[in-house]
């Protein structure tokens, strides 16, 4: 059986784990990192489109102006930022028909505006730290569906809110907290399209390339295809068990794991009750992100709505073969099969009936055994599952992930911040561990 002893071990080579490895190594500690996949990057996953040479992000991609840590690491490691294309053309689907002029028919426009003004007001209140709406009803504990019923949203407004939900809350609207939407909507001060303007850059060679360079520069020993199955923490150290044999004995451990992947690891002694319950429950993020190649779609077109399937699409850039690369988001809710050519082509034609569908590609994060979901989405009735306090470090063990980070959970920036905190905690423990 192989022994991988070091000062510290890190589980997971996503942004959180790479940051922890980088920070610990910088302080002169030896670090061994175990990654279950055959690649680094985790939910940052850029690869070639199935048919063609274009490198596309199948997981996290957009970098906002707030993501200072990502920008700093990108600069340090020579990773260029690519600006996103500005939106020049707009299309909406109101649930009944494709609209080229406005999100709703002239007859439905007043009701649509009333709902969206009300959502914008709630967005501002919630972002300003108000716990209640103007009528004294709490924002917390309410699902998106219940919130939309509360504000008597019109069908056309629901169609648009759901579309933006696929890139924000991204869970079942019946069970996921509406506050996920109100928070994200705040990036545009209540204007959903402002949220898109916030998504300013992507990393040119891909997110995985940045993680790779962070890890290479850290000097940590990285083991791919090394799924951790057990963690035993004792008074003299932590033993880490790897599937198929192999162990490590270390002083401290950063478990840089997605919330929904924690339950697969046996902890001895068992995790505290609250953490066990949180790991068992998990978060609800289940977006479908899909790339479509098509002809006849203008780069810079944004199309939203429809209430099912792919509800949000941006024609992002021209592919090497001259077709247009369109990124789309929907919810994995059973009605639409992202693996089915007919379903995907149908989603394209709903927004672009004049287009020619060429090909598509995607990654199934919901059934990915090392993610079990997309980015964090809080259950309306149990936000504590993903709260940073639930995953507070103790003794020799610190958790790190964007899913339960202190600030702006869900973003790559949050993963990096959580890796910094976890390593800082272990380093502070110093000789006492
Ligand atoms: C479709 C999609 C779109 C997104 N869009 C954006 C965006 O535009 N901008 C943005 O900032 N963020 C976005 N995100 C979120 C962002 O990608 C994540 O928040 C971030 O990458 C998470 O990093 P992490 O290190 O916390 O977790 P992960 O990247 O998931 O890393 C965890 C690692 O742990 C490994 N692992 C799991 N179990 C084990 C085990 N038992 N043993 C060993 N290793 C294990 C996994 O394989 C993985 O590599 C998106 C995410 C998805 C899925």
Coordinates of C-alpha atoms and ligand atoms in Angstrom, one line a residue:
X1 CA 0.0 0.0 0.0
X2 CA 1.4 3.4 -1.0
X3 CA 2.0 6.0 1.8
X4 CA 1.8 9.7 0.9
X5 CA 2.8 11.4 4.1
X6 CA 3.1 15.2 4.2
X7 CA 2.5 18.1 6.6
X8 CA -1.0 18.7 5.1
X9 CA -3.4 16.9 2.8
X10 CA -6.0 18.6 0.5
X11 CA -8.9 16.7 -0.9
X12 CA -10.1 18.1 -4.3
X13 CA -8.3 20.0 -7.0
X14 CA -11.0 22.7 -7.7
X15 CA -10.3 26.3 -7.0
X16 CA -10.8 25.9 -3.3
X17 CA -8.3 23.0 -3.1
X18 CA -5.8 24.6 -5.4
X19 CA -5.9 27.8 -3.3
X20 CA -5.4 25.8 0.0
X21 CA -2.5 23.9 -1.5
X22 CA -0.9 27.2 -2.8
X23 CA -1.3 29.0 0.5
X24 CA 0.0 26.1 2.7
X25 CA 2.9 25.5 0.4
X26 CA 3.8 29.2 0.4
X27 CA 4.2 28.9 4.1
X28 CA 6.8 26.1 3.7
X29 CA 4.5 23.2 4.4
X30 CA 4.6 20.0 2.4
X31 CA 1.2 19.3 0.8
X32 CA -0.2 16.3 -0.9
X33 CA -3.5 16.7 -2.8
X34 CA -5.9 13.9 -3.8
X35 CA -8.2 14.5 -6.7
X36 CA -10.8 11.9 -7.7
X37 CA -11.0 12.9 -11.4
X38 CA -8.3 12.5 -14.0
X39 CA -8.0 16.2 -14.3
X40 CA -7.8 19.3 -12.1
X41 CA -10.3 22.2 -12.0
X42 CA -13.4 20.5 -10.6
X43 CA -16.4 22.5 -11.7
X44 CA -14.1 24.7 -13.6
X45 CA -14.0 22.6 -16.7
X46 CA -12.8 23.9 -20.1
X47 CA -12.4 21.4 -22.9
X48 CA -12.8 21.1 -26.7
X49 CA -16.3 21.1 -28.1
X50 CA -17.2 17.6 -29.2
X51 CA -17.0 18.6 -32.9
X52 CA -14.3 21.2 -33.4
X53 CA -11.3 22.8 -31.9
X54 CA -13.0 25.5 -29.8
X55 CA -12.2 25.3 -26.1
X56 CA -15.3 26.0 -24.1
X57 CA -16.2 26.2 -20.5
X58 CA -18.7 23.5 -19.4
X59 CA -18.8 24.6 -15.8
X60 CA -17.9 27.9 -14.2
X61 CA -16.8 30.6 -16.7
X62 CA -17.7 34.2 -16.1
X63 CA -15.6 36.5 -14.0
X64 CA -17.3 39.6 -12.6
X65 CA -15.6 42.8 -11.5
X66 CA -16.0 41.6 -7.9
X67 CA -13.8 38.6 -8.5
X68 CA -10.5 40.3 -7.4
X69 CA -8.9 37.1 -6.2
X70 CA -9.5 35.3 -9.5
X71 CA -8.1 38.3 -11.4
X72 CA -5.0 38.4 -9.2
X73 CA -4.3 34.7 -9.7
X74 CA -4.9 35.0 -13.4
X75 CA -2.4 37.9 -13.6
X76 CA 0.2 36.1 -11.5
X77 CA 0.0 33.0 -13.6
X78 CA -0.2 34.7 -17.0
X79 CA -3.8 33.8 -17.8
X80 CA -5.5 36.3 -20.1
X81 CA -9.0 37.5 -19.6
X82 CA -11.4 37.5 -22.6
X83 CA -14.1 40.2 -22.6
X84 CA -17.7 38.8 -23.1
X85 CA -19.5 40.0 -26.2
X86 CA -21.9 42.9 -25.6
X87 CA -25.6 42.2 -26.1
X88 CA -26.7 43.8 -29.4
X89 CA -29.9 41.9 -30.2
X90 CA -32.7 40.8 -27.9
X91 CA -35.4 38.1 -28.2
X92 CA -37.9 36.9 -25.6
X93 CA -40.3 34.0 -25.4
X94 CA -43.3 34.7 -23.2
X95 CA -44.4 31.1 -22.8
X96 CA -46.8 31.3 -25.8
X97 CA -44.8 33.0 -28.6
X98 CA -41.4 34.3 -29.6
X99 CA -41.2 38.1 -29.3
X100 CA -38.7 40.3 -31.1
X101 CA -39.9 43.6 -29.7
X102 CA -40.7 43.2 -26.0
X103 CA -41.0 40.5 -23.3
X104 CA -44.8 40.5 -23.5
X105 CA -47.6 41.4 -25.9
X106 CA -48.8 45.0 -25.8
X107 CA -51.9 43.8 -23.8
X108 CA -49.7 42.0 -21.2
X109 CA -47.0 44.6 -20.9
X110 CA -48.5 46.6 -18.0
X111 CA -48.8 43.5 -15.9
X112 CA -45.3 42.4 -16.8
X113 CA -43.9 45.8 -15.8
X114 CA -45.8 45.8 -12.5
X115 CA -44.3 42.5 -11.6
X116 CA -40.8 43.4 -12.6
X117 CA -41.0 46.7 -10.7
X118 CA -42.1 44.9 -7.6
X119 CA -39.3 42.3 -8.0
X120 CA -36.8 45.2 -8.5
X121 CA -38.0 46.8 -5.3
X122 CA -37.7 43.6 -3.3
X123 CA -34.2 43.1 -4.8
X124 CA -33.1 46.5 -3.5
X125 CA -34.6 46.0 -0.1
X126 CA -33.1 42.6 0.3
X127 CA -29.7 43.7 -0.9
X128 CA -29.9 46.6 1.6
X129 CA -30.2 44.1 4.4
X130 CA -34.0 44.3 4.9
X131 CA -35.4 41.0 6.1
X132 CA -39.1 41.8 5.2
X133 CA -40.9 43.2 2.2
X134 CA -43.0 46.4 2.3
X135 CA -45.9 44.4 3.7
X136 CA -43.9 42.8 6.5
X137 CA -43.4 39.4 4.9
X138 CA -40.0 37.7 5.3
X139 CA -37.8 37.1 2.3
X140 CA -36.2 34.1 4.0
X141 CA -37.8 30.7 4.0
X142 CA -39.7 31.4 0.8
X143 CA -39.2 29.4 -2.4
X144 CA -39.1 31.1 -5.8
X145 CA -42.5 29.7 -6.7
X146 CA -44.1 31.0 -3.5
X147 CA -42.4 34.3 -3.9
X148 CA -43.8 34.7 -7.5
X149 CA -47.3 33.8 -6.2
X150 CA -46.9 36.3 -3.4
X151 CA -46.2 39.2 -5.9
X152 CA -48.9 37.9 -8.2
X153 CA -46.5 37.6 -11.1
X154 CA -48.0 37.5 -14.5
X155 CA -47.2 34.5 -16.7
X156 CA -45.0 36.7 -18.9
X157 CA -43.0 37.9 -15.9
X158 CA -42.7 34.3 -14.6
X159 CA -41.3 33.3 -18.0
X160 CA -38.5 35.9 -17.7
X161 CA -37.8 35.4 -14.0
X162 CA -37.4 31.7 -14.6
X163 CA -35.0 32.3 -17.4
X164 CA -32.7 34.4 -15.2
X165 CA -33.2 31.9 -12.4
X166 CA -31.4 29.3 -14.6
X167 CA -28.2 31.3 -14.2
X168 CA -28.8 32.3 -10.5
X169 CA -31.0 30.2 -8.1
X170 CA -30.8 27.2 -10.5
X171 CA -32.7 24.8 -8.3
X172 CA -36.3 23.5 -8.4
X173 CA -38.4 26.8 -8.0
X174 CA -40.8 25.0 -5.7
X175 CA -38.1 24.3 -3.1
X176 CA -35.1 26.6 -3.7
X177 CA -34.9 29.9 -1.8
X178 CA -36.2 33.0 -3.6
X179 CA -33.4 35.0 -2.0
X180 CA -30.9 33.3 -4.4
X181 CA -32.7 35.3 -7.2
X182 CA -33.1 38.5 -5.2
X183 CA -29.4 38.5 -4.5
X184 CA -28.3 37.9 -8.0
X185 CA -30.8 40.3 -9.4
X186 CA -29.0 42.9 -7.3
X187 CA -26.0 42.9 -9.6
X188 CA -28.1 44.9 -12.0
X189 CA -29.9 46.8 -9.2
X190 CA -33.1 44.9 -10.0
X191 CA -32.6 44.8 -13.8
X192 CA -31.8 41.1 -14.7
X193 CA -29.9 42.3 -17.8
X194 CA -27.6 44.2 -15.5
X195 CA -26.7 40.9 -14.0
X196 CA -25.4 39.8 -17.5
X197 CA -23.4 43.0 -17.9
X198 CA -21.7 42.0 -14.6
X199 CA -20.4 38.8 -16.3
X200 CA -17.5 40.7 -17.9
X201 CA -14.8 38.2 -18.7
X202 CA -13.8 34.6 -19.1
X203 CA -10.4 33.1 -18.8
X204 CA -9.0 32.6 -22.3
X205 CA -7.2 29.3 -21.9
X206 CA -9.9 28.1 -19.5
X207 CA -10.5 27.8 -15.8
X208 CA -8.7 24.5 -15.6
X209 CA -5.6 26.1 -17.0
X210 CA -5.5 28.5 -14.1
X211 CA -6.0 25.8 -11.5
X212 CA -3.2 23.8 -13.2
X213 CA -0.8 26.7 -13.0
X214 CA -1.7 27.4 -9.4
X215 CA -1.0 23.8 -8.5
X216 CA 2.2 23.6 -10.5
X217 CA 3.5 26.8 -8.8
X218 CA 2.5 25.6 -5.4
X219 CA 4.8 22.6 -5.5
X220 CA 2.1 20.4 -3.9
X221 CA 2.2 16.7 -4.9
X222 CA -1.0 16.2 -6.9
X223 CA -2.5 12.7 -7.3
X224 CA -5.2 12.4 -9.9
X225 CA -7.6 9.5 -10.0
X226 CA -7.3 9.4 -6.2
X227 CA -10.8 9.4 -4.7
X228 CA -10.7 9.7 -0.9
X229 CA -13.0 7.3 0.8
X230 CA -12.2 7.8 4.5
X231 CA -10.8 10.3 6.9
X232 CA -9.7 9.3 10.4
X233 CA -8.7 12.1 12.7
X234 CA -6.8 11.2 15.9
X235 CA -4.8 13.0 18.5
X236 CA -1.6 12.5 16.7
X237 CA -2.7 13.2 13.1
X238 CA -5.1 12.6 10.3
X239 CA -5.2 9.4 8.2
X240 CA -6.6 9.7 4.7
X241 CA -7.7 6.6 2.8
X242 CA -7.7 6.5 -1.0
X243 CA -9.9 4.2 -3.1
X244 CA -8.0 1.1 -4.3
X245 CA -5.4 1.4 -1.5
X246 CA -3.0 4.1 -0.4
X247 CA -3.1 6.2 2.7
X248 CA -1.6 9.4 3.9
X249 CA -0.8 10.5 7.4
X250 CA -0.8 14.3 7.9
X251 CA -1.0 16.9 10.6
X252 CA -4.1 18.6 9.1
X253 CA -6.5 18.3 6.3
X254 CA -8.4 20.7 4.0
X255 CA -11.5 18.9 2.6
X256 CA -12.1 21.1 -0.5
X257 CA -15.2 19.2 -1.4
X258 CA -18.5 20.2 -3.0
X259 CA -21.3 20.1 -0.5
X260 CA -23.0 17.3 -2.3
X261 CA -19.8 15.2 -2.5
X262 CA -19.0 15.2 1.3
X263 CA -21.5 12.4 2.1
X264 CA -19.5 9.9 0.1
X265 CA -16.6 10.1 2.5
X266 CA -16.6 8.1 5.8
X267 CA -15.4 10.4 8.6
X268 CA -14.1 8.8 11.9
X269 CA -15.0 10.2 14.4
X270 CA -18.3 11.0 12.5
X271 CA -18.9 14.6 11.6
X272 CA -21.0 16.6 14.1
X273 CA -24.7 16.2 13.7
X274 CA -25.3 19.5 12.0
X275 CA -22.7 18.7 9.3
X276 CA -23.9 15.2 8.8
X277 CA -27.5 16.5 8.3
X278 CA -26.3 19.2 5.9
X279 CA -24.2 16.7 3.9
X280 CA -27.1 14.3 3.7
X281 CA -29.5 17.0 2.6
X282 CA -27.1 18.8 0.2
X283 CA -27.8 21.8 -2.0
X284 CA -30.3 22.0 -4.9
X285 CA -28.2 23.4 -7.8
X286 CA -29.3 21.6 -11.0
X287 CA -28.8 23.8 -13.9
X288 CA -28.1 22.5 -17.4
X289 CA -25.4 24.4 -19.2
X290 CA -25.2 23.5 -22.9
X291 CA -23.2 24.7 -25.9
X292 CA -24.9 24.8 -29.3
X293 CA -23.3 25.4 -32.7
X294 CA -25.6 26.9 -35.2
X295 CA -25.7 28.9 -38.4
X296 CA -27.8 32.0 -38.9
X297 CA -27.6 33.4 -35.3
X298 CA -26.0 36.8 -34.7
X299 CA -23.2 36.9 -32.1
X300 CA -24.4 39.1 -29.2
X301 CA -28.0 37.9 -29.3
X302 CA -29.6 37.2 -25.9
X303 CA -32.8 35.2 -25.8
X304 CA -34.8 34.4 -22.7
X305 CA -38.0 32.8 -21.5
X306 CA -40.2 30.0 -22.5
X307 CA -40.7 28.3 -19.1
X308 CA -39.1 25.0 -19.9
X309 CA -36.0 23.4 -21.5
X310 CA -33.2 25.9 -22.3
X311 CA -34.7 29.2 -21.1
X312 CA -31.7 31.4 -21.4
X313 CA -29.3 31.7 -24.4
X314 CA -26.5 34.0 -25.5
X315 CA -24.8 33.7 -28.9
X316 CA -21.4 34.2 -27.4
X317 CA -18.9 34.1 -30.2
X318 CA -17.9 32.8 -33.6
X319 CA -16.5 29.3 -33.7
X320 CA -13.3 28.4 -35.7
X321 CA -15.5 26.9 -38.4
X322 CA -17.6 30.1 -38.8
X323 CA -20.7 28.8 -37.0
X324 CA -22.0 30.6 -33.9
X325 CA -21.3 29.3 -30.5
X326 CA -24.4 29.7 -28.3
X327 CA -24.3 29.0 -24.5
X328 CA -27.7 28.0 -23.0
X329 CA -29.0 27.4 -19.5
X330 CA -32.0 25.5 -18.3
X331 CA -33.0 23.4 -15.3
X332 CA -32.6 19.6 -15.1
X333 CA -36.2 19.0 -14.2
X334 CA -37.0 16.0 -16.3
X335 CA -39.0 17.6 -19.1
X336 CA -36.1 18.3 -21.3
X337 CA -33.3 15.9 -22.2
X338 CA -30.0 17.7 -22.9
X339 CA -28.6 14.4 -24.3
X340 CA -31.4 14.3 -27.0
X341 CA -30.6 16.0 -30.3
X342 CA -34.3 16.5 -31.0
X343 CA -34.9 18.3 -27.6
X344 CA -31.8 20.5 -28.0
X345 CA -32.5 21.5 -31.6
X346 CA -36.1 22.2 -30.6
X347 CA -34.8 24.5 -27.8
X348 CA -32.7 26.4 -30.4
X349 CA -35.6 26.7 -32.9
X350 CA -37.9 28.1 -30.2
X351 CA -35.7 31.2 -30.0
X352 CA -34.2 31.1 -33.5
X353 CA -36.6 29.5 -36.0
X354 CA -34.5 30.7 -38.9
X355 CA -31.3 29.1 -37.6
X356 CA -29.6 25.8 -38.8
X357 CA -28.7 23.5 -35.9
X358 CA -25.2 22.0 -36.3
X359 CA -24.2 20.3 -33.0
X360 CA -24.2 20.5 -29.3
X361 CA -22.2 19.5 -26.2
X362 CA -22.7 19.6 -22.4
X363 CA -21.6 18.1 -19.1
X364 CA -24.0 16.5 -16.7
X365 CA -23.1 18.0 -13.4
X366 CA -26.1 16.6 -11.6
X367 CA -25.1 13.0 -12.2
X368 CA -21.3 13.7 -12.0
X369 CA -20.3 11.6 -9.0
X370 CA -17.7 14.2 -7.8
X371 CA -20.1 17.2 -7.9
X372 CA -23.7 15.9 -7.6
X373 CA -25.0 19.3 -8.6
X374 CA -24.0 22.6 -10.2
X375 CA -23.3 25.7 -8.1
X376 CA -24.9 26.0 -4.7
X377 CA -28.6 26.6 -4.4
X378 CA -30.1 27.0 -0.9
X379 CA -33.2 25.0 0.1
X380 CA -35.8 27.6 1.1
X381 CA -36.5 25.6 4.3
X382 CA -32.9 24.8 5.3
X383 CA -30.5 27.5 4.2
X384 CA -28.2 26.4 7.0
X385 CA -27.0 23.4 5.0
X386 CA -24.8 25.7 2.9
X387 CA -24.0 28.3 5.5
X388 CA -20.3 28.9 6.3
X389 CA -21.0 28.5 10.0
X390 CA -22.3 24.9 9.5
X391 CA -18.9 24.1 7.9
X392 CA -16.7 25.9 10.5
X393 CA -13.2 24.3 10.8
X394 CA -12.2 22.5 14.0
X395 CA -9.1 20.7 15.2
X396 CA -7.2 19.2 12.3
X397 CA -10.0 19.5 9.7
X398 CA -11.1 22.5 7.6
X399 CA -13.7 22.4 4.9
X400 CA -13.4 24.7 1.8
X401 CA -15.7 25.2 -1.1
X402 CA -17.6 27.8 -3.0
X403 CA -20.7 26.0 -1.9
X404 CA -20.4 27.0 1.8
X405 CA -18.1 30.0 1.6
X406 CA -18.5 33.1 3.8
X407 CA -19.1 35.6 0.9
X408 CA -20.8 35.3 -2.4
X409 CA -21.1 31.5 -2.3
X410 CA -21.5 29.9 -5.7
X411 CA -18.8 31.9 -7.5
X412 CA -15.2 30.9 -8.3
X413 CA -14.1 33.8 -6.2
X414 CA -15.8 32.3 -3.2
X415 CA -14.0 29.0 -3.7
X416 CA -10.7 30.8 -3.6
X417 CA -11.7 32.8 -0.5
X418 CA -12.7 29.6 1.2
X419 CA -9.4 27.9 0.4
X420 CA -7.6 30.9 1.9
X421 CA -9.6 30.7 5.1
X422 CA -9.2 27.0 5.5
X423 CA -5.4 27.1 5.1
X424 CA -5.2 30.1 7.4
X425 CA -7.1 28.2 10.1
X426 CA -4.8 25.2 9.9
X427 CA -1.6 27.3 9.9
X428 CA -2.9 29.2 12.9
X429 CA -3.3 25.9 14.8
X430 CA 0.5 25.6 14.3
X431 CA 2.1 23.1 16.6
X432 CA -1.0 22.4 18.5
X433 CA -2.1 20.0 15.7
Ligands
LIG1 C1 -22.5 24.8 -15.1 C2 -21.8 25.8 -14.1 C3 -21.7 27.1 -14.4 C4 -21.0 28.0 -13.5 N1 -20.8 29.3 -13.9 C5 -20.0 30.1 -13.1 C6 -19.6 31.3 -13.5 O1 -19.9 31.7 -14.7 N2 -18.8 32.1 -12.7 C7 -18.4 31.6 -11.5 O2 -17.6 32.3 -10.8 N3 -18.8 30.4 -11.1 C8 -19.5 29.6 -11.8 N4 -19.9 28.3 -11.4 C9 -19.5 27.9 -10.1 C10 -18.0 27.6 -10.0 O3 -17.6 26.8 -11.1 C11 -17.8 26.8 -8.7 O4 -18.3 27.6 -7.6 C12 -16.3 26.5 -8.4 O5 -15.7 26.0 -9.5 C13 -16.3 25.5 -7.3 O6 -15.0 25.3 -6.8 P1 -14.7 24.3 -5.6 O7 -13.3 24.2 -5.5 O8 -15.5 24.8 -4.4 O9 -15.4 22.9 -6.0 P2 -15.1 22.0 -7.2 O10 -14.6 22.8 -8.4 O11 -16.2 21.1 -7.4 O12 -13.8 21.1 -6.7 C14 -14.0 20.0 -5.8 C15 -13.0 18.9 -6.3 O13 -13.2 17.9 -5.4 C16 -13.1 16.7 -6.1 N5 -13.6 15.6 -5.3 C17 -14.9 15.4 -5.0 N6 -15.0 14.3 -4.2 C18 -13.8 13.8 -4.0 C19 -13.2 12.7 -3.3 N7 -14.0 11.8 -2.6 N8 -11.9 12.5 -3.4 C20 -11.1 13.3 -4.1 N9 -11.5 14.4 -4.8 C21 -12.9 14.6 -4.7 C22 -13.8 16.9 -7.4 O14 -13.5 16.1 -8.4 C23 -13.4 18.4 -7.6 O15 -12.3 18.4 -8.5 C24 -20.5 27.5 -12.3 C25 -20.6 26.1 -12.0 C26 -21.3 25.3 -12.9 C27 -21.4 23.8 -12.6

